[in-house]
Amino acid sequence: MNNNKKAVKKNIILTGFMATGKTATGKELARRLKRRFVDTDQVVEEAAGMKIRDIFEKDGEDRFRDLESVAVAGLESHPAGSLVVATGGGVLMRKENLASLKKHGLLVLLTATPQVIIERVSKTEERPLLDGPDPEKKVKALLARREQCYRACDFNIDTTAKSVQEVAEEIIDYLS
Ligand code: S3P
């Protein structure tokens, strides 16, 4: 069995920086592969009973990261290969999350240029980590800090000039 056939028996984990299309691509991929879709940000919000922005504001980032780690650990209770997962952009910063996701998952890193990320995030107010006067500087600093942990992924796709359908297709091609 080659590596890609093995990959089909794993969960597909879409990770990468904010606004690289993880959730939209994950939904499309899950539809096409007939798998269940799980978004760890949504699991966190349901567990906390509040939006991510409110968790950051009321309880701080560490509390958010703890809830995120619980959401990741919870994925292990699903049969391997049954899920498509979209994670939050900072999930791999904790080593235990990386180990857990790698155990049953193929890690697909979605990327985009800082310019495109900034353009996309400027359209919403959902990213508390980018609050403040200079979001561009924050995006660049976070990207630099995360570069190393993103390298642990199995497969990268630059989503800068691609539609959700194109990205989903690229992942399916990789799997087959
Ligand atoms: C975060 C990304 C967000 C969310 C939280 C923190 C990050 O998810 O988990 O605001 O640390 O990059 P998206 O990547 O889906 O925006």
PDB file of N, CA, C and O and ligand atoms in Angstrom, residues 18 22 41 52 56 64-65 68 88-90 127-129 146, ligand 1:
ATOM      1  N   MET A  18      -4.928  31.821  10.008  1.00  0.00           N
ATOM      2  CA  MET A  18      -6.277  32.379   9.873  1.00  0.00           C
ATOM      3  C   MET A  18      -6.544  32.770   8.423  1.00  0.00           C
ATOM      4  O   MET A  18      -5.643  33.259   7.734  1.00  0.00           O
ATOM      5  N   LYS A  22      -9.725  27.123   5.695  1.00  0.00           N
ATOM      6  CA  LYS A  22      -9.829  25.787   6.302  1.00  0.00           C
ATOM      7  C   LYS A  22     -11.285  25.331   6.450  1.00  0.00           C
ATOM      8  O   LYS A  22     -11.622  24.197   6.111  1.00  0.00           O
ATOM      9  N   ASP A  41     -12.845  25.145  16.244  1.00  0.00           N
ATOM     10  CA  ASP A  41     -13.299  26.440  16.802  1.00  0.00           C
ATOM     11  C   ASP A  41     -14.763  26.346  17.247  1.00  0.00           C
ATOM     12  O   ASP A  41     -15.152  26.900  18.266  1.00  0.00           O
ATOM     13  N   ILE A  52     -15.608  32.822  20.327  1.00  0.00           N
ATOM     14  CA  ILE A  52     -14.156  32.852  20.579  1.00  0.00           C
ATOM     15  C   ILE A  52     -13.698  34.229  21.055  1.00  0.00           C
ATOM     16  O   ILE A  52     -12.921  34.356  21.999  1.00  0.00           O
ATOM     17  N   PHE A  56     -11.618  34.951  24.573  1.00  0.00           N
ATOM     18  CA  PHE A  56     -10.357  35.719  24.655  1.00  0.00           C
ATOM     19  C   PHE A  56     -10.524  36.906  25.602  1.00  0.00           C
ATOM     20  O   PHE A  56      -9.662  37.176  26.430  1.00  0.00           O
ATOM     21  N   PHE A  64      -8.627  29.775  26.116  1.00  0.00           N
ATOM     22  CA  PHE A  64      -9.017  29.333  24.772  1.00  0.00           C
ATOM     23  C   PHE A  64      -8.155  28.144  24.344  1.00  0.00           C
ATOM     24  O   PHE A  64      -8.665  27.148  23.830  1.00  0.00           O
ATOM     25  N   ARG A  65      -6.835  28.231  24.579  1.00  0.00           N
ATOM     26  CA  ARG A  65      -5.931  27.144  24.150  1.00  0.00           C
ATOM     27  C   ARG A  65      -6.234  25.848  24.893  1.00  0.00           C
ATOM     28  O   ARG A  65      -6.126  24.769  24.320  1.00  0.00           O
ATOM     29  N   GLU A  68      -9.234  24.409  23.335  1.00  0.00           N
ATOM     30  CA  GLU A  68      -8.861  23.917  22.001  1.00  0.00           C
ATOM     31  C   GLU A  68      -8.169  22.543  22.115  1.00  0.00           C
ATOM     32  O   GLU A  68      -8.445  21.625  21.331  1.00  0.00           O
ATOM     33  N   GLY A  88      -8.304  25.655  14.332  1.00  0.00           N
ATOM     34  CA  GLY A  88      -7.918  27.060  14.437  1.00  0.00           C
ATOM     35  C   GLY A  88      -6.453  27.188  14.024  1.00  0.00           C
ATOM     36  O   GLY A  88      -5.688  26.222  14.085  1.00  0.00           O
ATOM     37  N   GLY A  89      -6.064  28.392  13.640  1.00  0.00           N
ATOM     38  CA  GLY A  89      -4.726  28.596  13.075  1.00  0.00           C
ATOM     39  C   GLY A  89      -3.562  28.421  14.036  1.00  0.00           C
ATOM     40  O   GLY A  89      -2.421  28.277  13.618  1.00  0.00           O
ATOM     41  N   GLY A  90      -3.842  28.405  15.341  1.00  0.00           N
ATOM     42  CA  GLY A  90      -2.743  28.316  16.299  1.00  0.00           C
ATOM     43  C   GLY A  90      -2.630  26.954  16.969  1.00  0.00           C
ATOM     44  O   GLY A  90      -1.829  26.764  17.880  1.00  0.00           O
ATOM     45  N   ARG A 127     -11.325  37.839  14.613  1.00  0.00           N
ATOM     46  CA  ARG A 127      -9.973  37.384  14.958  1.00  0.00           C
ATOM     47  C   ARG A 127      -9.370  38.253  16.056  1.00  0.00           C
ATOM     48  O   ARG A 127      -8.641  39.210  15.778  1.00  0.00           O
ATOM     49  N   PRO A 128      -9.636  37.900  17.327  1.00  0.00           N
ATOM     50  CA  PRO A 128      -9.147  38.738  18.429  1.00  0.00           C
ATOM     51  C   PRO A 128      -7.629  38.892  18.458  1.00  0.00           C
ATOM     52  O   PRO A 128      -7.119  39.920  18.924  1.00  0.00           O
ATOM     53  N   LEU A 129      -6.900  37.905  17.934  1.00  0.00           N
ATOM     54  CA  LEU A 129      -5.432  38.018  17.958  1.00  0.00           C
ATOM     55  C   LEU A 129      -4.923  39.142  17.063  1.00  0.00           C
ATOM     56  O   LEU A 129      -3.776  39.569  17.182  1.00  0.00           O
ATOM     57  N   ARG A 146       5.036  30.863  13.876  1.00  0.00           N
ATOM     58  CA  ARG A 146       4.408  29.560  13.636  1.00  0.00           C
ATOM     59  C   ARG A 146       5.060  28.752  12.516  1.00  0.00           C
ATOM     60  O   ARG A 146       4.698  27.592  12.309  1.00  0.00           O
TER      61      ARG A 146
HETATM   62  C1  S3P B   1      -6.551  31.546  15.957  1.00  0.00           C
HETATM   63  C2  S3P B   1      -7.314  31.293  14.849  1.00  0.00           C
HETATM   64  C3  S3P B   1      -8.775  31.269  14.866  1.00  0.00           C
HETATM   65  C4  S3P B   1      -9.258  30.916  16.270  1.00  0.00           C
HETATM   66  C5  S3P B   1      -8.671  31.845  17.268  1.00  0.00           C
HETATM   67  C6  S3P B   1      -7.149  31.783  17.295  1.00  0.00           C
HETATM   68  C7  S3P B   1      -5.076  31.560  15.834  1.00  0.00           C
HETATM   69  O1  S3P B   1      -9.275  30.309  13.955  1.00  0.00           O
HETATM   70  O2  S3P B   1      -8.927  29.586  16.590  1.00  0.00           O
HETATM   71  O3  S3P B   1      -9.099  33.147  16.973  1.00  0.00           O
HETATM   72  O4  S3P B   1      -4.405  31.461  16.869  1.00  0.00           O
HETATM   73  O5  S3P B   1      -4.562  31.614  14.688  1.00  0.00           O
HETATM   74  P1  S3P B   1      -9.155  30.497  12.330  1.00  0.00           P
HETATM   75  O6  S3P B   1      -7.776  30.070  11.950  1.00  0.00           O
HETATM   76  O7  S3P B   1     -10.202  29.575  11.823  1.00  0.00           O
HETATM   77  O8  S3P B   1      -9.429  31.925  12.050  1.00  0.00           O
END
